[in-house]
PDB file of C-alpha atoms in Angstrom:
ATOM      1  CA  UNK P   1       0.000   0.000   0.000  1.00 92.00           C
ATOM      2  CA  UNK P   2       1.367   3.410  -1.025  1.00 95.00           C
ATOM      3  CA  UNK P   3       2.053   6.164   1.474  1.00 98.00           C
ATOM      4  CA  UNK P   4       0.461   9.563   0.908  1.00 98.00           C
ATOM      5  CA  UNK P   5       2.530  12.704   1.155  1.00 98.00           C
ATOM      6  CA  UNK P   6       1.093  16.076   0.174  1.00 98.00           C
ATOM      7  CA  UNK P   7       3.094  19.170   0.951  1.00 98.00           C
ATOM      8  CA  UNK P   8       0.911  21.914   2.315  1.00 97.00           C
ATOM      9  CA  UNK P   9       0.796  25.342   0.718  1.00 96.00           C
ATOM     10  CA  UNK P  10      -0.497  28.763   1.592  1.00 93.00           C
ATOM     11  CA  UNK P  11      -1.173  30.517  -1.714  1.00 91.00           C
ATOM     12  CA  UNK P  12      -4.483  30.930  -3.546  1.00 88.00           C
ATOM     13  CA  UNK P  13      -5.978  28.296  -1.264  1.00 94.00           C
ATOM     14  CA  UNK P  14      -4.685  26.700   1.930  1.00 96.00           C
ATOM     15  CA  UNK P  15      -3.629  23.105   1.329  1.00 97.00           C
ATOM     16  CA  UNK P  16      -2.922  21.060   4.476  1.00 98.00           C
ATOM     17  CA  UNK P  17       0.156  18.860   4.752  1.00 98.00           C
ATOM     18  CA  UNK P  18      -0.754  15.170   4.629  1.00 98.00           C
ATOM     19  CA  UNK P  19       1.583  12.384   5.723  1.00 98.00           C
ATOM     20  CA  UNK P  20      -0.140   8.972   5.781  1.00 98.00           C
ATOM     21  CA  UNK P  21       2.391   6.189   6.331  1.00 98.00           C
ATOM     22  CA  UNK P  22       1.234   2.614   5.739  1.00 97.00           C
ATOM     23  CA  UNK P  23       4.415   1.062   7.234  1.00 96.00           C
ATOM     24  CA  UNK P  24       4.328   2.896  10.566  1.00 97.00           C
ATOM     25  CA  UNK P  25       0.557   3.488  10.793  1.00 97.00           C
ATOM     26  CA  UNK P  26       1.261   7.121  11.669  1.00 98.00           C
ATOM     27  CA  UNK P  27      -0.977   9.590   9.834  1.00 98.00           C
ATOM     28  CA  UNK P  28      -0.565  13.349  10.160  1.00 98.00           C
ATOM     29  CA  UNK P  29      -2.869  16.099   8.919  1.00 98.00           C
ATOM     30  CA  UNK P  30      -1.452  19.552   9.626  1.00 98.00           C
ATOM     31  CA  UNK P  31      -1.505  23.196   8.588  1.00 97.00           C
ATOM     32  CA  UNK P  32      -4.611  24.907   7.264  1.00 97.00           C
ATOM     33  CA  UNK P  33      -7.462  23.583   5.133  1.00 97.00           C
ATOM     34  CA  UNK P  34      -9.325  25.908   2.781  1.00 96.00           C
ATOM     35  CA  UNK P  35      -9.533  24.209  -0.586  1.00 95.00           C
ATOM     36  CA  UNK P  36     -10.916  24.884  -4.033  1.00 92.00           C
ATOM     37  CA  UNK P  37     -12.512  21.424  -4.063  1.00 93.00           C
ATOM     38  CA  UNK P  38     -12.677  19.893  -0.588  1.00 94.00           C
ATOM     39  CA  UNK P  39     -14.261  16.623  -1.700  1.00 94.00           C
ATOM     40  CA  UNK P  40     -11.662  16.044  -4.434  1.00 96.00           C
ATOM     41  CA  UNK P  41      -8.868  16.563  -1.892  1.00 98.00           C
ATOM     42  CA  UNK P  42     -10.234  14.464   0.982  1.00 98.00           C
ATOM     43  CA  UNK P  43     -11.797  11.546  -0.944  1.00 97.00           C
ATOM     44  CA  UNK P  44      -8.395   9.883  -1.591  1.00 98.00           C
ATOM     45  CA  UNK P  45      -7.604  10.225   2.129  1.00 98.00           C
ATOM     46  CA  UNK P  46     -10.920   8.577   3.013  1.00 98.00           C
ATOM     47  CA  UNK P  47     -10.184   5.762   0.540  1.00 98.00           C
ATOM     48  CA  UNK P  48      -6.667   5.321   1.942  1.00 98.00           C
ATOM     49  CA  UNK P  49      -7.987   4.957   5.492  1.00 98.00           C
ATOM     50  CA  UNK P  50     -10.660   2.505   4.337  1.00 97.00           C
ATOM     51  CA  UNK P  51      -8.005   0.394   2.612  1.00 97.00           C
ATOM     52  CA  UNK P  52      -5.613   0.545   5.581  1.00 97.00           C
ATOM     53  CA  UNK P  53      -8.263  -0.364   8.125  1.00 97.00           C
ATOM     54  CA  UNK P  54      -9.615  -3.266   6.041  1.00 96.00           C
ATOM     55  CA  UNK P  55      -6.331  -4.697   4.697  1.00 95.00           C
ATOM     56  CA  UNK P  56      -3.285  -3.610   6.744  1.00 94.00           C
ATOM     57  CA  UNK P  57      -5.046  -3.647  10.122  1.00 92.00           C
ATOM     58  CA  UNK P  58      -1.983  -2.580  12.134  1.00 96.00           C
ATOM     59  CA  UNK P  59      -2.033  -0.104  15.066  1.00 97.00           C
ATOM     60  CA  UNK P  60      -2.557   3.475  13.975  1.00 98.00           C
ATOM     61  CA  UNK P  61      -1.749   6.896  15.362  1.00 98.00           C
ATOM     62  CA  UNK P  62      -3.711   9.749  13.822  1.00 98.00           C
ATOM     63  CA  UNK P  63      -2.313  13.215  14.493  1.00 98.00           C
ATOM     64  CA  UNK P  64      -4.283  16.350  13.665  1.00 98.00           C
ATOM     65  CA  UNK P  65      -2.440  19.670  13.838  1.00 97.00           C
ATOM     66  CA  UNK P  66      -4.761  21.962  11.918  1.00 97.00           C
ATOM     67  CA  UNK P  67      -4.686  25.609  12.933  1.00 95.00           C
ATOM     68  CA  UNK P  68      -7.604  26.463  10.634  1.00 96.00           C
ATOM     69  CA  UNK P  69     -10.183  24.527   8.615  1.00 97.00           C
ATOM     70  CA  UNK P  70     -13.369  25.779   6.998  1.00 95.00           C
ATOM     71  CA  UNK P  71     -16.780  24.173   7.409  1.00 93.00           C
ATOM     72  CA  UNK P  72     -16.504  22.235   4.128  1.00 92.00           C
ATOM     73  CA  UNK P  73     -13.385  20.618   5.550  1.00 95.00           C
ATOM     74  CA  UNK P  74     -15.108  19.935   8.870  1.00 95.00           C
ATOM     75  CA  UNK P  75     -17.438  17.468   7.129  1.00 94.00           C
ATOM     76  CA  UNK P  76     -14.495  15.620   5.593  1.00 95.00           C
ATOM     77  CA  UNK P  77     -12.720  15.428   8.948  1.00 97.00           C
ATOM     78  CA  UNK P  78     -15.886  13.835  10.343  1.00 96.00           C
ATOM     79  CA  UNK P  79     -15.711  11.225   7.549  1.00 96.00           C
ATOM     80  CA  UNK P  80     -12.082  10.414   8.456  1.00 98.00           C
ATOM     81  CA  UNK P  81     -12.841  10.132  12.179  1.00 98.00           C
ATOM     82  CA  UNK P  82     -15.880   7.921  11.536  1.00 97.00           C
ATOM     83  CA  UNK P  83     -13.654   5.448   9.677  1.00 98.00           C
ATOM     84  CA  UNK P  84     -11.242   5.400  12.619  1.00 98.00           C
ATOM     85  CA  UNK P  85     -14.116   4.769  15.043  1.00 98.00           C
ATOM     86  CA  UNK P  86     -15.370   1.857  12.923  1.00 97.00           C
ATOM     87  CA  UNK P  87     -11.831   0.465  12.920  1.00 98.00           C
ATOM     88  CA  UNK P  88     -11.677   0.714  16.699  1.00 97.00           C
ATOM     89  CA  UNK P  89     -15.089  -0.955  17.051  1.00 97.00           C
ATOM     90  CA  UNK P  90     -13.805  -3.822  14.885  1.00 96.00           C
ATOM     91  CA  UNK P  91     -10.846  -4.344  17.214  1.00 96.00           C
ATOM     92  CA  UNK P  92      -8.299  -2.027  15.570  1.00 97.00           C
ATOM     93  CA  UNK P  93      -5.792  -0.190  17.749  1.00 97.00           C
ATOM     94  CA  UNK P  94      -6.108   3.529  17.235  1.00 98.00           C
ATOM     95  CA  UNK P  95      -4.777   6.601  19.007  1.00 98.00           C
ATOM     96  CA  UNK P  96      -6.044  10.024  17.915  1.00 98.00           C
ATOM     97  CA  UNK P  97      -4.115  13.111  19.030  1.00 98.00           C
ATOM     98  CA  UNK P  98      -5.432  16.568  18.202  1.00 98.00           C
ATOM     99  CA  UNK P  99      -2.991  19.429  18.768  1.00 98.00           C
ATOM    100  CA  UNK P 100      -4.526  22.885  19.098  1.00 97.00           C
ATOM    101  CA  UNK P 101      -3.596  26.380  20.201  1.00 95.00           C
ATOM    102  CA  UNK P 102      -4.322  26.630  23.914  1.00 94.00           C
ATOM    103  CA  UNK P 103      -6.001  30.030  23.355  1.00 92.00           C
ATOM    104  CA  UNK P 104      -8.305  28.774  20.604  1.00 94.00           C
ATOM    105  CA  UNK P 105     -11.517  28.073  22.530  1.00 94.00           C
ATOM    106  CA  UNK P 106     -13.508  27.537  19.324  1.00 95.00           C
ATOM    107  CA  UNK P 107     -11.121  24.794  18.218  1.00 96.00           C
ATOM    108  CA  UNK P 108     -11.317  23.190  21.647  1.00 97.00           C
ATOM    109  CA  UNK P 109     -15.111  23.046  21.357  1.00 97.00           C
ATOM    110  CA  UNK P 110     -14.833  21.668  17.829  1.00 97.00           C
ATOM    111  CA  UNK P 111     -12.717  18.766  19.066  1.00 98.00           C
ATOM    112  CA  UNK P 112     -15.178  18.065  21.895  1.00 98.00           C
ATOM    113  CA  UNK P 113     -18.007  18.071  19.348  1.00 97.00           C
ATOM    114  CA  UNK P 114     -16.141  15.572  17.160  1.00 97.00           C
ATOM    115  CA  UNK P 115     -15.816  13.269  20.165  1.00 98.00           C
ATOM    116  CA  UNK P 116     -19.563  13.498  20.751  1.00 97.00           C
ATOM    117  CA  UNK P 117     -20.313  12.918  17.056  1.00 96.00           C
ATOM    118  CA  UNK P 118     -18.043   9.921  16.578  1.00 97.00           C
ATOM    119  CA  UNK P 119     -17.777   8.354  20.045  1.00 97.00           C
ATOM    120  CA  UNK P 120     -14.023   8.311  19.426  1.00 98.00           C
ATOM    121  CA  UNK P 121     -11.662   9.255  22.226  1.00 98.00           C
ATOM    122  CA  UNK P 122      -9.483  12.122  21.045  1.00 98.00           C
ATOM    123  CA  UNK P 123      -6.475  13.196  23.087  1.00 98.00           C
ATOM    124  CA  UNK P 124      -6.669  16.998  23.212  1.00 98.00           C
ATOM    125  CA  UNK P 125      -3.147  18.387  23.261  1.00 98.00           C
ATOM    126  CA  UNK P 126      -2.939  22.168  23.743  1.00 97.00           C
ATOM    127  CA  UNK P 127       0.164  24.005  22.580  1.00 92.00           C
ATOM    128  CA  UNK P 128       1.466  27.528  22.916  1.00 85.00           C
ATOM    129  CA  UNK P 129       1.245  29.072  19.423  1.00 72.00           C
ATOM    130  CA  UNK P 130       4.498  30.954  19.949  1.00 66.00           C
ATOM    131  CA  UNK P 131       6.330  27.668  20.466  1.00 60.00           C
ATOM    132  CA  UNK P 132       4.566  25.731  17.664  1.00 53.00           C
TER     133      UNK P 132
ATOM    134  CA  UNK G   1     -30.575  56.516   4.529  1.00 42.00           C
ATOM    135  CA  UNK G   2     -31.827  52.943   4.755  1.00 49.00           C
ATOM    136  CA  UNK G   3     -30.068  50.438   6.991  1.00 52.00           C
ATOM    137  CA  UNK G   4     -28.422  48.513   4.157  1.00 51.00           C
ATOM    138  CA  UNK G   5     -26.558  51.633   3.216  1.00 54.00           C
ATOM    139  CA  UNK G   6     -25.683  52.172   6.843  1.00 56.00           C
ATOM    140  CA  UNK G   7     -24.212  48.671   7.013  1.00 59.00           C
ATOM    141  CA  UNK G   8     -22.037  49.237   3.983  1.00 58.00           C
ATOM    142  CA  UNK G   9     -21.374  52.891   4.584  1.00 56.00           C
ATOM    143  CA  UNK G  10     -17.779  53.992   4.235  1.00 52.00           C
ATOM    144  CA  UNK G  11     -17.997  57.616   5.162  1.00 51.00           C
ATOM    145  CA  UNK G  12     -21.000  58.357   7.320  1.00 53.00           C
ATOM    146  CA  UNK G  13     -19.662  57.557  10.756  1.00 53.00           C
ATOM    147  CA  UNK G  14     -15.952  58.101  10.617  1.00 51.00           C
ATOM    148  CA  UNK G  15     -15.887  59.599  14.093  1.00 55.00           C
ATOM    149  CA  UNK G  16     -17.321  56.493  15.723  1.00 76.00           C
ATOM    150  CA  UNK G  17     -15.831  53.782  13.544  1.00 86.00           C
ATOM    151  CA  UNK G  18     -12.769  53.020  11.469  1.00 90.00           C
ATOM    152  CA  UNK G  19     -12.697  50.989   8.273  1.00 93.00           C
ATOM    153  CA  UNK G  20      -9.962  48.331   8.512  1.00 93.00           C
ATOM    154  CA  UNK G  21     -10.736  46.490   5.263  1.00 95.00           C
ATOM    155  CA  UNK G  22     -12.943  47.471   2.353  1.00 96.00           C
ATOM    156  CA  UNK G  23     -13.252  45.417  -0.818  1.00 98.00           C
ATOM    157  CA  UNK G  24     -15.762  45.268  -3.637  1.00 97.00           C
ATOM    158  CA  UNK G  25     -15.422  42.940  -6.608  1.00 97.00           C
ATOM    159  CA  UNK G  26     -14.986  39.285  -7.560  1.00 97.00           C
ATOM    160  CA  UNK G  27     -14.315  36.991  -4.623  1.00 97.00           C
ATOM    161  CA  UNK G  28     -12.099  34.077  -5.660  1.00 96.00           C
ATOM    162  CA  UNK G  29      -9.566  32.021  -3.707  1.00 94.00           C
ATOM    163  CA  UNK G  30      -6.818  34.539  -4.368  1.00 94.00           C
ATOM    164  CA  UNK G  31      -8.755  37.458  -2.879  1.00 96.00           C
ATOM    165  CA  UNK G  32     -10.052  35.388   0.045  1.00 97.00           C
ATOM    166  CA  UNK G  33      -6.578  34.208   1.076  1.00 96.00           C
ATOM    167  CA  UNK G  34      -5.034  37.651   0.508  1.00 96.00           C
ATOM    168  CA  UNK G  35      -7.603  39.461   2.652  1.00 96.00           C
ATOM    169  CA  UNK G  36      -7.599  36.601   5.168  1.00 95.00           C
ATOM    170  CA  UNK G  37      -3.848  36.953   5.610  1.00 94.00           C
ATOM    171  CA  UNK G  38      -4.219  40.725   5.814  1.00 94.00           C
ATOM    172  CA  UNK G  39      -6.489  40.340   8.863  1.00 94.00           C
ATOM    173  CA  UNK G  40      -3.436  38.976  10.689  1.00 91.00           C
ATOM    174  CA  UNK G  41      -1.410  42.139  10.096  1.00 90.00           C
ATOM    175  CA  UNK G  42      -4.007  44.644  11.300  1.00 87.00           C
ATOM    176  CA  UNK G  43      -2.411  46.117  14.365  1.00 77.00           C
ATOM    177  CA  UNK G  44      -5.611  47.082  16.156  1.00 74.00           C
ATOM    178  CA  UNK G  45      -6.888  43.506  16.437  1.00 77.00           C
ATOM    179  CA  UNK G  46      -6.236  41.444  19.562  1.00 85.00           C
ATOM    180  CA  UNK G  47      -5.062  37.860  19.059  1.00 86.00           C
ATOM    181  CA  UNK G  48      -8.472  36.504  20.089  1.00 88.00           C
ATOM    182  CA  UNK G  49     -10.390  38.893  17.817  1.00 91.00           C
ATOM    183  CA  UNK G  50      -8.022  38.198  14.919  1.00 92.00           C
ATOM    184  CA  UNK G  51      -8.617  34.456  15.095  1.00 93.00           C
ATOM    185  CA  UNK G  52     -12.389  34.887  15.262  1.00 95.00           C
ATOM    186  CA  UNK G  53     -12.566  37.466  12.463  1.00 96.00           C
ATOM    187  CA  UNK G  54     -10.325  35.274  10.289  1.00 96.00           C
ATOM    188  CA  UNK G  55     -12.661  32.283  10.682  1.00 96.00           C
ATOM    189  CA  UNK G  56     -15.818  34.330  10.132  1.00 97.00           C
ATOM    190  CA  UNK G  57     -14.292  36.132   7.160  1.00 97.00           C
ATOM    191  CA  UNK G  58     -13.503  32.879   5.338  1.00 97.00           C
ATOM    192  CA  UNK G  59     -17.030  31.532   5.721  1.00 96.00           C
ATOM    193  CA  UNK G  60     -18.707  34.770   4.623  1.00 97.00           C
ATOM    194  CA  UNK G  61     -16.310  35.343   1.723  1.00 97.00           C
ATOM    195  CA  UNK G  62     -16.833  31.767   0.513  1.00 95.00           C
ATOM    196  CA  UNK G  63     -20.585  32.362   0.577  1.00 94.00           C
ATOM    197  CA  UNK G  64     -20.169  35.402  -1.679  1.00 96.00           C
ATOM    198  CA  UNK G  65     -17.886  33.452  -3.995  1.00 96.00           C
ATOM    199  CA  UNK G  66     -20.328  30.571  -4.358  1.00 92.00           C
ATOM    200  CA  UNK G  67     -23.768  32.105  -3.916  1.00 92.00           C
ATOM    201  CA  UNK G  68     -23.655  35.707  -5.110  1.00 96.00           C
ATOM    202  CA  UNK G  69     -26.039  36.184  -8.024  1.00 96.00           C
ATOM    203  CA  UNK G  70     -23.558  38.666  -9.461  1.00 97.00           C
ATOM    204  CA  UNK G  71     -21.108  36.406 -11.305  1.00 97.00           C
ATOM    205  CA  UNK G  72     -17.866  37.588 -12.854  1.00 96.00           C
ATOM    206  CA  UNK G  73     -15.871  35.552 -15.363  1.00 95.00           C
ATOM    207  CA  UNK G  74     -12.116  35.676 -14.733  1.00 92.00           C
ATOM    208  CA  UNK G  75      -9.352  35.284 -17.314  1.00 91.00           C
ATOM    209  CA  UNK G  76      -8.853  31.630 -16.409  1.00 88.00           C
ATOM    210  CA  UNK G  77     -12.487  30.987 -17.407  1.00 91.00           C
ATOM    211  CA  UNK G  78     -13.707  30.491 -13.846  1.00 91.00           C
ATOM    212  CA  UNK G  79     -16.892  32.254 -12.828  1.00 95.00           C
ATOM    213  CA  UNK G  80     -16.947  33.597  -9.269  1.00 96.00           C
ATOM    214  CA  UNK G  81     -19.424  35.545  -7.207  1.00 97.00           C
ATOM    215  CA  UNK G  82     -18.915  39.236  -6.647  1.00 98.00           C
ATOM    216  CA  UNK G  83     -19.749  41.276  -3.580  1.00 98.00           C
ATOM    217  CA  UNK G  84     -18.647  43.699  -0.897  1.00 98.00           C
ATOM    218  CA  UNK G  85     -16.606  42.929   2.223  1.00 98.00           C
ATOM    219  CA  UNK G  86     -15.982  45.499   4.940  1.00 97.00           C
ATOM    220  CA  UNK G  87     -14.298  45.154   8.309  1.00 96.00           C
ATOM    221  CA  UNK G  88     -15.153  48.032  10.618  1.00 94.00           C
ATOM    222  CA  UNK G  89     -13.961  48.825  14.099  1.00 92.00           C
ATOM    223  CA  UNK G  90     -16.179  50.547  16.624  1.00 91.00           C
ATOM    224  CA  UNK G  91     -15.442  51.374  20.242  1.00 88.00           C
ATOM    225  CA  UNK G  92     -16.658  47.999  21.506  1.00 88.00           C
ATOM    226  CA  UNK G  93     -16.613  45.656  18.515  1.00 91.00           C
ATOM    227  CA  UNK G  94     -15.254  44.702  15.168  1.00 94.00           C
ATOM    228  CA  UNK G  95     -17.996  44.283  12.575  1.00 96.00           C
ATOM    229  CA  UNK G  96     -17.585  42.217   9.442  1.00 97.00           C
ATOM    230  CA  UNK G  97     -20.135  43.207   6.817  1.00 97.00           C
ATOM    231  CA  UNK G  98     -20.733  41.431   3.540  1.00 98.00           C
ATOM    232  CA  UNK G  99     -23.197  42.259   0.794  1.00 98.00           C
ATOM    233  CA  UNK G 100     -24.138  40.645  -2.487  1.00 98.00           C
ATOM    234  CA  UNK G 101     -27.134  40.082  -4.739  1.00 97.00           C
ATOM    235  CA  UNK G 102     -28.785  36.704  -4.211  1.00 96.00           C
ATOM    236  CA  UNK G 103     -31.429  34.777  -6.155  1.00 94.00           C
ATOM    237  CA  UNK G 104     -34.719  34.823  -4.265  1.00 94.00           C
ATOM    238  CA  UNK G 105     -34.918  31.013  -4.549  1.00 91.00           C
ATOM    239  CA  UNK G 106     -31.694  30.766  -2.521  1.00 89.00           C
ATOM    240  CA  UNK G 107     -32.833  33.392  -0.070  1.00 90.00           C
ATOM    241  CA  UNK G 108     -35.706  31.617   1.702  1.00 87.00           C
ATOM    242  CA  UNK G 109     -33.645  28.738   3.170  1.00 87.00           C
ATOM    243  CA  UNK G 110     -30.901  31.164   4.229  1.00 90.00           C
ATOM    244  CA  UNK G 111     -33.425  33.424   5.995  1.00 91.00           C
ATOM    245  CA  UNK G 112     -35.109  30.481   7.732  1.00 90.00           C
ATOM    246  CA  UNK G 113     -31.759  29.097   8.824  1.00 91.00           C
ATOM    247  CA  UNK G 114     -30.580  32.480  10.101  1.00 93.00           C
ATOM    248  CA  UNK G 115     -33.782  33.000  12.091  1.00 93.00           C
ATOM    249  CA  UNK G 116     -33.325  29.562  13.614  1.00 93.00           C
ATOM    250  CA  UNK G 117     -29.656  30.292  14.431  1.00 95.00           C
ATOM    251  CA  UNK G 118     -30.518  33.570  16.150  1.00 96.00           C
ATOM    252  CA  UNK G 119     -33.035  31.818  18.396  1.00 97.00           C
ATOM    253  CA  UNK G 120     -30.474  29.346  19.746  1.00 96.00           C
ATOM    254  CA  UNK G 121     -28.073  29.693  22.640  1.00 96.00           C
ATOM    255  CA  UNK G 122     -24.424  28.659  22.420  1.00 96.00           C
ATOM    256  CA  UNK G 123     -24.857  25.017  23.483  1.00 96.00           C
ATOM    257  CA  UNK G 124     -27.951  24.607  21.298  1.00 97.00           C
ATOM    258  CA  UNK G 125     -26.017  26.046  18.367  1.00 96.00           C
ATOM    259  CA  UNK G 126     -23.240  23.508  18.907  1.00 96.00           C
ATOM    260  CA  UNK G 127     -25.814  20.735  18.870  1.00 96.00           C
ATOM    261  CA  UNK G 128     -27.429  22.167  15.733  1.00 94.00           C
ATOM    262  CA  UNK G 129     -24.021  22.368  14.023  1.00 94.00           C
ATOM    263  CA  UNK G 130     -23.394  18.709  14.838  1.00 94.00           C
ATOM    264  CA  UNK G 131     -26.811  17.712  13.492  1.00 93.00           C
ATOM    265  CA  UNK G 132     -26.317  19.584  10.231  1.00 91.00           C
ATOM    266  CA  UNK G 133     -22.709  18.410   9.825  1.00 91.00           C
ATOM    267  CA  UNK G 134     -23.581  14.743  10.012  1.00 87.00           C
ATOM    268  CA  UNK G 135     -26.669  15.037   7.801  1.00 85.00           C
ATOM    269  CA  UNK G 136     -25.496  13.524   4.506  1.00 76.00           C
ATOM    270  CA  UNK G 137     -28.505  14.918   2.658  1.00 74.00           C
ATOM    271  CA  UNK G 138     -27.033  18.415   3.083  1.00 69.00           C
ATOM    272  CA  UNK G 139     -24.284  19.424   0.651  1.00 69.00           C
ATOM    273  CA  UNK G 140     -20.810  19.606   2.205  1.00 60.00           C
ATOM    274  CA  UNK G 141     -20.405  23.237   1.176  1.00 60.00           C
ATOM    275  CA  UNK G 142     -23.923  24.291   2.189  1.00 67.00           C
ATOM    276  CA  UNK G 143     -23.990  27.932   3.318  1.00 65.00           C
ATOM    277  CA  UNK G 144     -26.150  26.879   6.274  1.00 76.00           C
ATOM    278  CA  UNK G 145     -23.306  25.069   8.031  1.00 87.00           C
ATOM    279  CA  UNK G 146     -21.086  28.078   7.437  1.00 91.00           C
ATOM    280  CA  UNK G 147     -23.620  30.452   9.009  1.00 94.00           C
ATOM    281  CA  UNK G 148     -23.934  28.257  12.102  1.00 95.00           C
ATOM    282  CA  UNK G 149     -20.136  28.322  12.456  1.00 95.00           C
ATOM    283  CA  UNK G 150     -20.145  32.105  11.974  1.00 97.00           C
ATOM    284  CA  UNK G 151     -22.725  32.602  14.748  1.00 97.00           C
ATOM    285  CA  UNK G 152     -20.855  30.242  17.085  1.00 96.00           C
ATOM    286  CA  UNK G 153     -17.520  31.942  16.497  1.00 97.00           C
ATOM    287  CA  UNK G 154     -18.965  35.436  16.777  1.00 97.00           C
ATOM    288  CA  UNK G 155     -21.028  34.836  19.904  1.00 96.00           C
ATOM    289  CA  UNK G 156     -23.440  37.455  18.567  1.00 96.00           C
ATOM    290  CA  UNK G 157     -26.623  37.239  16.444  1.00 96.00           C
ATOM    291  CA  UNK G 158     -26.458  37.352  12.657  1.00 96.00           C
ATOM    292  CA  UNK G 159     -27.706  40.763  11.523  1.00 96.00           C
ATOM    293  CA  UNK G 160     -29.295  40.143   8.151  1.00 95.00           C
ATOM    294  CA  UNK G 161     -31.009  42.573   5.846  1.00 95.00           C
ATOM    295  CA  UNK G 162     -32.725  41.997   2.532  1.00 95.00           C
ATOM    296  CA  UNK G 163     -33.558  44.636  -0.061  1.00 96.00           C
ATOM    297  CA  UNK G 164     -35.498  43.519  -3.159  1.00 96.00           C
ATOM    298  CA  UNK G 165     -33.806  44.336  -6.477  1.00 96.00           C
ATOM    299  CA  UNK G 166     -36.332  42.768  -8.876  1.00 96.00           C
ATOM    300  CA  UNK G 167     -38.722  39.769  -9.029  1.00 95.00           C
ATOM    301  CA  UNK G 168     -35.861  37.269  -9.053  1.00 95.00           C
ATOM    302  CA  UNK G 169     -33.090  38.901  -7.066  1.00 96.00           C
ATOM    303  CA  UNK G 170     -32.553  40.667  -3.742  1.00 97.00           C
ATOM    304  CA  UNK G 171     -29.576  42.345  -2.138  1.00 97.00           C
ATOM    305  CA  UNK G 172     -28.411  40.312   0.845  1.00 96.00           C
ATOM    306  CA  UNK G 173     -26.394  41.988   3.560  1.00 97.00           C
ATOM    307  CA  UNK G 174     -24.989  40.346   6.666  1.00 97.00           C
ATOM    308  CA  UNK G 175     -23.225  42.017   9.572  1.00 97.00           C
ATOM    309  CA  UNK G 176     -21.445  39.985  12.237  1.00 97.00           C
ATOM    310  CA  UNK G 177     -20.001  41.476  15.403  1.00 96.00           C
ATOM    311  CA  UNK G 178     -16.943  40.257  17.230  1.00 95.00           C
ATOM    312  CA  UNK G 179     -16.423  41.651  20.714  1.00 92.00           C
ATOM    313  CA  UNK G 180     -13.071  43.259  21.387  1.00 87.00           C
TER     314      UNK G 180
END
């Protein structure tokens, strides 16, 4: 299974950095997400997770370090987290860490809402933006 | 002067408010990211206000880009919505104001959704956002989800005004306050 690496950019749109590693099971989504076509960008990530969780079935660590994402992206993040929850329910080992600016109360509430929506335990890891 | 003009006014109240950003024209990704980045360099904004205005700005600007009835074709062939975006500072708040023509068919669901949003408290709004977000019958880029996020981030009601242009189109104006 191929790894996915997409280098993030901050130009006409904000493309997040994606590092999905099939050998280590470590997946990282970081940066900012404001895309011209959100579905086109996230569908391959959804498919990758579906393939990993049905064929590779090794322990996974999913790291989210997004400082900004728009509401279109928020739906796609829900899709990703739902796959991880299904994997966990089927016996898969999964750790989800979500890093967020300690002063960003809205982001903190967003993460809490994702936990309620998915039933997935998400480790909320605040950071100091100046040190990030 | 009617209230729509007050919302978009650039020169009527200079003693009580300052214009920090004013833009009128096509709203594509380039303009959205440029103005979004510019919000971060405005000296008068606190860190908290900057983050909130940035998030609200992106949702409102995207709505203009996708749903404005005034479409402009760019050189690359893409057609984008056109509208007005103003960021004002008053003594107590920052106010982000957007305005654009909208097809009346698109207007009714937006008005109903906004009325619903303004009747909900913070926790109810969070619950409503979760309901709408997981409803697969609603398009992923629906403006309704964006408006819920705008109200949540702002912590203030959505101030919407409609002025009819003709039988098919109205001018839609939205002002959102962010406390200093």
